[in-house]
Coordinates of C-alpha atoms and ligand atoms in Angstrom, one line a residue:
X1497 CA -7.8 34.7 -13.5
X1498 CA -11.3 33.9 -13.2
X1499 CA -11.3 34.5 -9.5
X1500 CA -8.8 31.7 -8.8
X1501 CA -6.2 32.6 -6.1
X1502 CA -2.8 30.8 -7.0
X1503 CA -1.2 29.5 -3.7
X1504 CA 2.6 29.7 -3.8
X1505 CA 4.2 26.2 -3.8
X1506 CA 4.5 24.4 -0.5
X1507 CA 7.6 22.7 0.7
X1508 CA 6.6 19.5 2.3
X1509 CA 9.2 17.1 4.1
X1510 CA 8.2 13.4 4.8
X1511 CA 9.9 11.8 7.5
X1512 CA 9.5 8.0 7.0
X1513 CA 11.1 4.6 7.7
X1514 CA 9.8 3.2 4.6
X1515 CA 9.7 4.1 1.0
X1516 CA 9.0 2.1 -2.2
X1517 CA 10.6 0.6 -4.0
X1518 CA 13.9 0.9 -2.1
X1519 CA 12.6 0.3 1.4
X1520 CA 9.2 -1.2 1.4
X1521 CA 7.5 -3.5 3.7
X1522 CA 3.9 -2.7 3.4
X1523 CA 1.4 -0.1 1.9
X1524 CA 2.9 2.7 4.1
X1525 CA 6.1 2.6 1.7
X1526 CA 4.0 3.0 -1.5
X1527 CA 2.1 5.8 -0.1
X1528 CA 4.9 7.8 0.9
X1529 CA 6.3 7.5 -2.7
X1530 CA 3.1 7.9 -4.6
X1531 CA 1.5 10.6 -2.6
X1532 CA 5.1 12.5 -2.7
X1533 CA 4.9 12.1 -6.5
X1534 CA 1.5 13.2 -6.9
X1535 CA 2.1 16.4 -4.8
X1536 CA 5.2 17.2 -6.5
X1537 CA 3.5 16.9 -10.0
X1538 CA 1.3 19.8 -8.7
X1539 CA 4.3 21.9 -8.5
X1540 CA 5.0 21.7 -4.8
X1541 CA 8.5 21.0 -3.4
X1542 CA 8.7 17.5 -1.6
X1543 CA 11.8 15.8 0.1
X1544 CA 11.8 12.6 2.0
X1545 CA 14.1 11.7 4.8
X1546 CA 14.8 7.9 5.4
X1547 CA 17.3 6.0 7.3
X1548 CA 20.1 4.6 5.4
X1549 CA 19.6 0.8 5.9
X1550 CA 22.2 -1.7 5.0
X1551 CA 19.4 -3.4 3.0
X1552 CA 18.3 -0.6 0.9
X1553 CA 17.9 -1.4 -2.8
X1554 CA 20.2 1.1 -4.0
X1555 CA 20.0 -0.1 -7.6
X1556 CA 16.7 2.1 -7.7
X1557 CA 18.5 5.3 -6.5
X1558 CA 19.7 7.6 -8.9
X1559 CA 22.7 10.1 -8.6
X1560 CA 23.3 8.4 -5.1
X1561 CA 26.2 10.4 -3.3
X1562 CA 27.6 11.7 -0.1
X1563 CA 26.0 14.7 0.9
X1564 CA 27.5 15.9 4.4
X1565 CA 27.6 15.0 8.0
X1566 CA 26.7 16.1 11.4
X1567 CA 26.9 15.0 15.1
X1568 CA 24.0 14.4 17.3
X1569 CA 22.9 11.9 19.9
X1570 CA 26.5 10.9 20.7
X1571 CA 27.3 9.9 17.3
X1572 CA 28.4 11.1 13.6
X1573 CA 25.4 11.0 11.2
X1574 CA 26.5 10.8 7.5
X1575 CA 24.0 12.2 5.3
X1576 CA 23.6 10.6 1.7
X1577 CA 21.4 12.1 -1.0
X1578 CA 19.7 10.6 -4.1
X1579 CA 16.6 10.4 -6.4
X1580 CA 14.0 7.8 -6.2
X1581 CA 11.2 7.8 -8.5
X1582 CA 12.1 11.2 -9.2
X1583 CA 11.8 12.3 -5.6
X1584 CA 14.6 14.0 -3.5
X1585 CA 15.7 11.6 -0.7
X1586 CA 18.0 12.5 2.1
X1587 CA 19.5 9.2 3.7
X1588 CA 20.6 9.3 7.5
X1589 CA 23.3 7.0 8.5
X1590 CA 24.2 7.0 12.2
X1591 CA 27.5 5.7 12.8
X1592 CA 26.0 3.8 15.7
X1593 CA 24.9 1.0 13.5
X1594 CA 21.3 1.4 14.3
X1595 CA 20.5 0.6 10.7
X1596 CA 23.0 -1.8 9.8
X1597 CA 20.8 -4.8 10.9
X1598 CA 19.6 -6.4 7.7
X1599 CA 16.0 -5.5 8.1
X1600 CA 13.6 -2.4 8.4
X1601 CA 11.6 -3.8 11.4
X1602 CA 12.0 -6.9 13.7
X1603 CA 14.7 -5.9 16.3
X1604 CA 14.1 -5.6 20.0
X1605 CA 15.0 -2.1 19.9
X1606 CA 12.8 -0.8 16.9
X1607 CA 11.2 1.9 19.1
X1608 CA 14.7 3.2 20.2
X1609 CA 16.1 3.1 16.5
X1610 CA 13.2 4.8 14.9
X1611 CA 12.9 7.4 18.0
X1612 CA 16.5 8.2 17.2
X1613 CA 16.0 8.6 13.6
X1614 CA 13.1 11.0 14.1
X1615 CA 15.0 13.1 16.4
X1616 CA 18.0 13.0 14.1
X1617 CA 16.0 13.9 11.1
X1618 CA 14.7 17.1 12.9
X1619 CA 18.1 17.9 14.0
X1620 CA 19.2 17.5 10.4
X1621 CA 16.7 20.0 9.2
X1622 CA 17.7 22.5 11.8
X1623 CA 21.4 22.3 11.2
X1624 CA 20.9 22.6 7.5
X1625 CA 18.6 25.6 7.7
X1626 CA 15.5 23.9 6.1
X1627 CA 12.2 26.1 6.6
X1628 CA 9.6 23.5 5.4
X1629 CA 5.9 24.2 5.5
X1630 CA 4.7 20.9 6.3
X1631 CA 6.5 18.2 8.1
X1632 CA 4.6 15.0 7.4
X1633 CA 5.1 11.7 9.7
X1634 CA 3.6 8.3 9.6
X1635 CA 2.5 5.7 11.9
X1636 CA 4.2 4.6 15.1
X1637 CA 7.5 4.5 13.6
X1638 CA 7.8 8.2 12.8
X1639 CA 5.3 9.5 15.4
X1640 CA 8.0 10.9 17.7
X1641 CA 8.5 13.6 15.0
X1642 CA 5.1 15.2 16.0
X1643 CA 6.1 15.7 19.7
X1644 CA 9.7 16.2 19.4
X1645 CA 8.9 19.0 17.0
X1646 CA 6.3 20.7 19.1
X1647 CA 8.2 20.2 22.6
X1648 CA 11.6 21.3 21.0
X1649 CA 12.4 22.0 17.4
X1650 CA 9.3 24.6 16.9
X1651 CA 11.3 26.8 19.4
X1652 CA 14.6 26.4 17.6
X1653 CA 13.9 27.9 14.2
X1654 CA 11.6 25.4 12.4
X1655 CA 8.9 27.6 13.7
X1656 CA 7.1 27.9 10.3
X1657 CA 6.3 24.2 9.9
X1658 CA 3.0 22.5 10.7
X1659 CA 3.0 18.7 11.6
X1660 CA 0.8 16.3 9.6
X1661 CA 0.5 12.8 11.0
X1662 CA -1.0 10.0 9.1
X1663 CA -2.1 6.7 10.6
X1664 CA -1.6 4.0 8.2
X1665 CA -2.6 1.3 10.6
X1666 CA -3.7 1.7 14.1
X1667 CA -3.1 -1.8 15.2
X1668 CA 0.5 -1.1 16.0
X1669 CA 2.2 1.3 18.5
X1670 CA -1.2 2.8 19.7
X1671 CA 0.6 4.8 22.5
X1672 CA 2.9 6.6 20.1
X1673 CA 0.0 7.2 17.8
X1674 CA -2.0 8.6 20.6
X1675 CA 0.8 10.9 21.4
X1676 CA 1.3 12.1 17.8
X1677 CA -2.3 12.7 17.5
X1678 CA -2.1 15.0 20.3
X1679 CA 0.9 16.9 19.2
X1680 CA 0.1 17.1 15.2
X1681 CA -1.6 20.1 13.7
X1682 CA -3.7 17.7 11.3
X1683 CA -4.1 14.1 11.4
X1684 CA -5.2 11.7 8.8
X1685 CA -6.1 8.2 8.1
X1686 CA -6.2 6.3 4.8
X1687 CA -9.8 5.9 4.3
X1688 CA -13.2 7.6 5.3
X1689 CA -14.7 4.3 6.5
X1690 CA -11.4 3.3 8.4
X1691 CA -11.7 6.8 10.0
X1692 CA -15.2 6.0 11.3
X1693 CA -14.3 2.8 12.4
X1694 CA -11.5 3.9 14.5
X1695 CA -13.1 7.2 15.7
X1696 CA -14.1 5.7 19.0
X1697 CA -10.4 4.4 19.8
X1698 CA -9.0 6.3 22.7
X1699 CA -6.0 7.3 20.7
X1700 CA -8.4 9.0 18.1
X1701 CA -11.4 10.0 19.7
X1702 CA -10.3 13.2 21.4
X1703 CA -8.8 14.6 18.1
X1704 CA -11.8 14.2 15.7
X1705 CA -12.1 17.7 14.5
X1706 CA -8.6 17.6 13.2
X1707 CA -8.8 14.1 11.8
X1708 CA -9.7 13.2 8.2
X1709 CA -10.1 10.2 6.3
X1710 CA -8.4 10.5 2.7
X1711 CA -8.3 7.4 0.5
X1712 CA -4.8 6.4 -0.8
X1713 CA -4.2 6.1 -4.5
X1714 CA -1.9 4.1 -6.5
X1715 CA 0.9 5.5 -8.7
X1716 CA -0.3 4.9 -12.3
X1717 CA 3.3 5.0 -13.6
X1718 CA 4.4 2.3 -11.1
X1719 CA 1.5 0.2 -11.9
X1720 CA 0.8 0.4 -15.6
X1721 CA -0.2 -2.6 -17.7
X1722 CA 0.7 -0.6 -21.0
X1723 CA 4.3 -0.2 -19.6
X1724 CA 5.3 -3.0 -17.4
X1725 CA 8.6 -5.0 -17.8
X1726 CA 7.2 -7.8 -15.8
X1727 CA 4.4 -9.0 -18.1
X1728 CA 4.5 -10.2 -21.6
X1729 CA 1.9 -8.1 -23.5
X1730 CA 1.2 -4.4 -22.9
X1731 CA -2.5 -3.5 -22.8
X1732 CA -4.9 -0.8 -21.9
X1733 CA -8.8 -1.2 -21.4
X1734 CA -9.0 -1.5 -25.2
X1735 CA -7.2 -4.8 -25.5
X1736 CA -7.8 -6.1 -21.9
X1737 CA -8.8 -9.5 -23.0
X1738 CA -5.7 -10.2 -25.2
X1739 CA -3.5 -8.8 -22.5
X1740 CA -4.8 -10.7 -19.7
X1741 CA -4.9 -13.9 -21.6
X1742 CA -1.2 -13.4 -22.5
X1743 CA -0.2 -12.8 -18.9
X1744 CA -2.4 -15.7 -17.6
X1745 CA -0.4 -18.1 -19.9
X1746 CA 2.8 -16.7 -19.1
X1747 CA 1.9 -17.1 -15.2
X1748 CA 0.7 -20.5 -15.7
X1749 CA 3.9 -21.5 -17.7
X1750 CA 6.1 -19.7 -15.0
X1751 CA 4.6 -21.6 -12.1
X1752 CA 4.1 -24.8 -13.8
X1753 CA 0.3 -24.5 -13.6
X1754 CA -2.0 -26.3 -16.4
X1755 CA -2.3 -24.1 -19.3
X1756 CA -6.1 -23.6 -19.6
X1757 CA -8.9 -21.2 -20.0
X1758 CA -10.2 -21.2 -16.4
X1759 CA -11.0 -18.6 -14.0
X1760 CA -7.5 -17.8 -12.0
X1761 CA -8.0 -16.4 -8.6
X1762 CA -5.0 -14.4 -7.0
X1763 CA -4.2 -13.5 -3.5
X1764 CA -1.3 -11.1 -2.8
X1765 CA -0.7 -10.2 0.9
X1766 CA 1.3 -10.3 4.0
X1767 CA 0.1 -13.4 5.7
X1768 CA -1.0 -12.0 9.0
X1769 CA -4.2 -12.0 11.3
X1770 CA -5.4 -8.7 9.9
X1771 CA -5.6 -10.2 6.4
X1772 CA -8.0 -12.9 7.3
X1773 CA -5.9 -16.2 7.3
X1774 CA -8.8 -18.5 7.7
X1775 CA -10.8 -16.7 5.0
X1776 CA -7.6 -16.9 2.8
X1777 CA -7.4 -20.6 3.4
X1778 CA -11.3 -21.0 2.8
X1779 CA -10.9 -18.9 -0.6
X1780 CA -8.2 -21.3 -1.7
X1781 CA -10.3 -24.5 -1.0
X1782 CA -13.2 -23.1 -2.6
X1783 CA -11.5 -22.1 -5.6
X1784 CA -10.2 -25.6 -6.1
X1785 CA -13.5 -27.4 -5.3
X1786 CA -16.2 -25.1 -6.9
X1787 CA -17.9 -26.7 -9.8
X1788 CA -16.9 -25.5 -13.2
X1789 CA -16.4 -27.0 -16.6
X1790 CA -12.9 -28.5 -16.9
X1791 CA -11.9 -31.5 -14.7
X1792 CA -8.2 -30.9 -13.4
X1793 CA -5.4 -32.9 -15.0
X1794 CA -4.3 -34.2 -11.3
X1795 CA -7.3 -35.0 -9.6
X1796 CA -10.1 -35.1 -11.9
X1797 CA -12.0 -32.7 -9.8
X1798 CA -13.5 -29.8 -11.5
X1799 CA -12.2 -26.4 -10.1
X1800 CA -10.5 -23.3 -10.9
X1801 CA -6.7 -22.0 -10.5
X1802 CA -5.6 -20.3 -7.4
X1803 CA -2.2 -18.4 -6.9
X1804 CA -1.1 -17.2 -3.7
X1805 CA 1.7 -14.8 -3.2
X1806 CA 2.4 -14.1 0.5
X1807 CA 4.8 -14.1 3.2
X1808 CA 4.2 -14.2 6.9
X1809 CA 6.7 -12.3 9.4
X1810 CA 5.3 -15.1 12.2
X1811 CA 7.2 -18.2 11.6
X1812 CA 4.5 -20.3 12.8
X1813 CA 2.2 -18.8 10.2
X1814 CA 4.7 -19.3 7.5
X1815 CA 5.2 -22.8 8.4
X1816 CA 1.5 -23.4 8.4
X1817 CA 1.4 -22.3 4.7
X1818 CA 4.6 -24.1 3.7
X1819 CA 2.6 -27.3 5.0
X1820 CA -0.6 -26.4 3.2
X1821 CA 1.7 -25.6 -0.1
X1822 CA 3.1 -29.1 0.1
X1823 CA -0.3 -30.5 0.5
X1824 CA -1.8 -28.6 -2.4
X1825 CA 1.2 -29.0 -4.6
X1826 CA 1.0 -32.6 -4.4
X1827 CA -3.0 -33.0 -4.7
X1828 CA -3.7 -30.2 -6.9
X1829 CA -0.5 -29.4 -8.8
X1830 CA -2.1 -28.2 -11.9
X1831 CA -4.4 -25.8 -10.3
X1832 CA -2.9 -24.5 -7.1
X1833 CA 0.5 -22.7 -6.6
X1834 CA 1.4 -20.9 -3.2
X1835 CA 4.5 -18.7 -3.5
X1836 CA 5.7 -18.0 0.0
X1837 CA 8.1 -15.2 -0.5
X1838 CA 8.1 -11.6 -1.2
X1839 CA 8.3 -11.0 -5.0
X1840 CA 7.5 -7.8 -6.5
X1841 CA 8.0 -8.9 -10.2
X1842 CA 5.9 -12.0 -9.6
X1843 CA 3.2 -9.7 -8.0
X1844 CA 3.0 -7.7 -11.4
X1845 CA 2.3 -10.9 -13.5
X1846 CA -0.5 -12.0 -11.0
X1847 CA -2.2 -8.9 -11.2
X1848 CA -2.1 -9.0 -14.8
X1849 CA -3.0 -12.6 -15.3
X1850 CA -5.6 -13.2 -12.7
X1851 CA -9.4 -12.7 -13.3
X1852 CA -10.0 -12.1 -9.7
X1853 CA -7.9 -10.8 -6.7
X1854 CA -9.4 -11.8 -3.4
X1855 CA -8.9 -9.6 -0.3
X1856 CA -10.9 -11.0 2.7
X1857 CA -9.3 -8.8 5.3
X1858 CA -10.6 -8.7 8.9
X1859 CA -9.7 -5.0 9.0
X1860 CA -8.0 -3.0 6.2
X1861 CA -7.4 0.8 6.6
X1862 CA -7.3 1.3 2.8
X1863 CA -5.6 -1.5 1.0
X1864 CA -3.7 -1.2 -2.2
X1865 CA -4.2 -4.8 -3.7
X1866 CA -7.7 -4.1 -4.7
X1867 CA -6.8 -0.8 -6.4
X1868 CA -3.8 -2.2 -8.2
X1869 CA -5.9 -5.1 -9.3
X1870 CA -8.5 -2.8 -10.8
X1871 CA -5.8 -1.1 -12.7
X1872 CA -4.7 -4.5 -14.1
X1873 CA -8.3 -5.3 -15.1
X1874 CA -8.5 -8.0 -12.3
X1875 CA -11.8 -8.0 -10.4
X1876 CA -11.6 -7.5 -6.7
X1877 CA -13.5 -9.8 -4.4
X1878 CA -13.3 -8.2 -0.9
X1879 CA -14.6 -8.2 2.6
X1880 CA -16.4 -5.0 3.2
X1881 CA -14.4 -3.2 5.7
X1882 CA -12.3 0.0 5.8
X1883 CA -11.0 1.1 2.6
X1884 CA -12.1 -1.8 0.8
X1885 CA -15.8 -0.7 1.5
X1886 CA -14.7 2.6 0.1
X1887 CA -13.2 1.5 -3.2
X1888 CA -15.1 -1.7 -4.2
X1889 CA -18.7 -1.7 -5.3
X1890 CA -20.7 -4.8 -5.5
X1891 CA -22.2 -5.5 -8.9
X1892 CA -25.4 -6.9 -7.3
X1893 CA -25.6 -4.5 -4.2
X1894 CA -23.8 -1.3 -4.5
X1895 CA -25.1 0.3 -7.7
X1896 CA -26.6 3.4 -5.8
X1897 CA -23.5 3.6 -3.5
X1898 CA -21.2 3.7 -6.5
X1899 CA -23.4 6.0 -8.4
X1900 CA -23.2 8.6 -5.5
X1901 CA -19.5 8.5 -6.4
X1902 CA -19.9 8.8 -9.9
X1903 CA -18.8 5.3 -10.4
X1904 CA -20.1 1.9 -11.7
X1905 CA -20.0 -1.2 -9.7
X1906 CA -16.7 -2.9 -10.0
X1907 CA -16.5 -6.1 -7.9
X1908 CA -17.9 -8.5 -5.5
X1909 CA -18.2 -8.0 -1.8
X1910 CA -19.3 -9.9 1.4
X1911 CA -19.8 -8.8 5.2
X1912 CA -19.4 -11.7 7.6
X1913 CA -15.9 -13.1 8.7
X1914 CA -16.8 -16.6 8.1
X1915 CA -16.5 -19.0 5.3
X1916 CA -20.2 -18.4 4.1
X1917 CA -19.4 -14.8 3.3
X1918 CA -16.3 -15.8 1.2
X1919 CA -18.5 -18.5 -0.5
X1920 CA -21.2 -15.8 -1.5
X1921 CA -18.9 -13.4 -3.1
X1922 CA -16.7 -15.9 -4.8
X1923 CA -19.4 -18.2 -6.2
X1924 CA -20.9 -15.1 -7.6
X1925 CA -17.7 -13.8 -9.2
X1926 CA -17.0 -17.2 -10.7
X1927 CA -20.4 -17.8 -11.9
X1928 CA -20.2 -14.3 -13.8
X1929 CA -17.0 -15.5 -15.5
X1930 CA -18.6 -18.8 -16.8
X1931 CA -22.0 -17.5 -17.5
X1932 CA -21.5 -14.1 -19.1
X1933 CA -18.1 -14.0 -20.6
X1934 CA -19.0 -11.0 -22.7
X1935 CA -20.3 -9.2 -19.6
X1936 CA -17.4 -10.4 -17.3
X1937 CA -15.0 -8.8 -20.0
X1938 CA -16.8 -5.5 -20.2
X1939 CA -16.7 -5.4 -16.4
X1940 CA -12.8 -5.8 -16.6
X1941 CA -12.5 -2.9 -19.1
X1942 CA -14.7 -0.9 -16.9
X1943 CA -12.7 -1.2 -13.8
X1944 CA -9.5 -0.6 -15.6
X1945 CA -11.0 2.9 -16.8
X1946 CA -11.7 3.9 -13.2
X1947 CA -9.4 6.3 -11.8
X1948 CA -7.8 5.0 -8.5
X1949 CA -4.6 7.2 -8.8
X1950 CA -3.8 10.2 -6.5
X1951 CA -5.3 12.6 -8.7
X1952 CA -8.2 13.2 -6.2
X1953 CA -6.6 12.2 -3.0
X1954 CA -3.6 14.4 -3.6
X1955 CA -5.9 17.5 -3.9
X1956 CA -7.4 16.4 -0.7
X1957 CA -4.1 16.4 0.9
X1958 CA -3.1 19.7 -0.4
X1959 CA -6.3 21.2 1.0
X1960 CA -5.4 19.8 4.4
X1961 CA -1.9 21.1 4.1
X1962 CA -3.2 24.6 3.3
X1963 CA -5.8 24.3 5.9
X1964 CA -2.8 23.3 8.6
X1965 CA -1.0 26.6 7.5
X1966 CA -4.0 28.7 7.9
X1967 CA -4.4 27.7 11.5
X1968 CA -1.0 29.2 12.1
Ligands
LIG376 P1 -0.4 -3.6 3.7 O1 0.4 -2.4 3.8 O2 -1.3 -4.0 5.1 O3 0.6 -4.8 3.6 P2 -1.5 -2.7 1.4 O4 -2.9 -3.6 0.6 O5 -1.8 -1.6 1.8 O6 -1.5 -3.8 2.8 O7 -0.3 -3.0 0.5 C1 0.3 -4.3 0.2 C2 1.3 -3.9 -0.8 O8 2.4 -5.0 -0.7 C3 0.8 -4.1 -2.1 O9 1.4 -3.2 -3.1 C4 1.1 -5.5 -2.4 O10 0.9 -5.8 -3.9 C5 2.3 -5.9 -1.8 N1 2.5 -7.1 -1.5 C6 2.2 -7.8 -0.4 N2 2.7 -9.0 -0.2 C7 3.4 -9.1 -1.2 C8 4.3 -10.2 -1.7 N3 4.5 -11.4 -1.0 N4 5.1 -10.0 -2.8 C9 5.1 -8.9 -3.4 N5 4.2 -7.9 -3.1 C10 3.5 -7.9 -2.0

């Protein structure tokens, strides 16, 4: 067989507290689903263990049924089973009510609830005779799996398994992350640049030899402008101009914006410090005030359109944006819309209808919005940090860096964390739109044709899984 040694299929079990689209809070939920699908497509066996939240979106679970029960931690745990996006999922429902609280995160005892879940998940594997090759856990919320496994379960009959731990965001729960780093066999984070940015952190620094940065991908079936129920016209890179025009019109109509052929800037984000709140606000004002060609119907000023979709877990930030929305909707009603909620269907229409997606994060472990933007032919305008640096190559400055990856430049970037940086990138982006529509349209086509799926990263994970097995 041409010297290729065929490795037998691995059995990988993810223990996670988020999973898109049924229990998604941020990128972690997307990654668990899309990485698993990519690895399963390469003929490996994958199961996911998730808490059975009362707020699960069960409409997206196929063949949902009661599986069995067991007792652990002084309570009965009912186990349910179903298929999500073609993946096998076990749902643990402890009868102590830990996951009947109407949300994933946000309770004072989150650490206790998730610690319980991690322990219960390992107990479930043990009591049901599972022998996985890899147990993959994520962030602080399933970090306890790493040390509970090494301190207890490895001795009880789950001895074949190796533990892989992924840091999606080092900002939360660093103590738990440090402990999981110590106990895991291999550890990853979600981009090479972020892995270098956090290499000096005390949770990470002692463990660099087993620590790897692997870029996230997006699931090309879940994010597919050719097959998307939330946009009016299917499109590929071949008819990107018509497809995006139809989506822009639908977006303008849906949000009550002026129907005009103007650059439309989109922002889709959690509104938190990490995402660069002051830079987001500046980008909104810059978009509305920058000189263009068509005066606004409301204020007579010349500017572009901006649509922000975002919500803030911190009520002070949420209120701040509600005030900004009220102000903008009275002064720039035809040009600005701030939608301050979580709305997956609307996010699809924005990716498809926007010319630009701005991501001015202060730090960004990987970032999925810029990748999804490109899949829909929207040009990313980003701050050059973490995974944004690894995936967005400035058309004016990063030709060589892109070429080294076998790519062509695909967006606009800036370095500083001040208004000047945003202006620098956004001004060039908007000028490109006005001054060279053909060039701009060909850029949209080009970014759509770049592959930001899991094709490559899934192979990197498999190599890592195999390397973990070899260290047995
Ligand atoms: P993070 O995990 O830090 O929030 P990522 O860029 O990794 O950031 O992932 C964010 C994901 O959440 C993307 O899929 C994005 O489209 C989605 N998202 C963020 N805010 C909203 C919102 N208000 N409505 C719908 N989707 C959102």
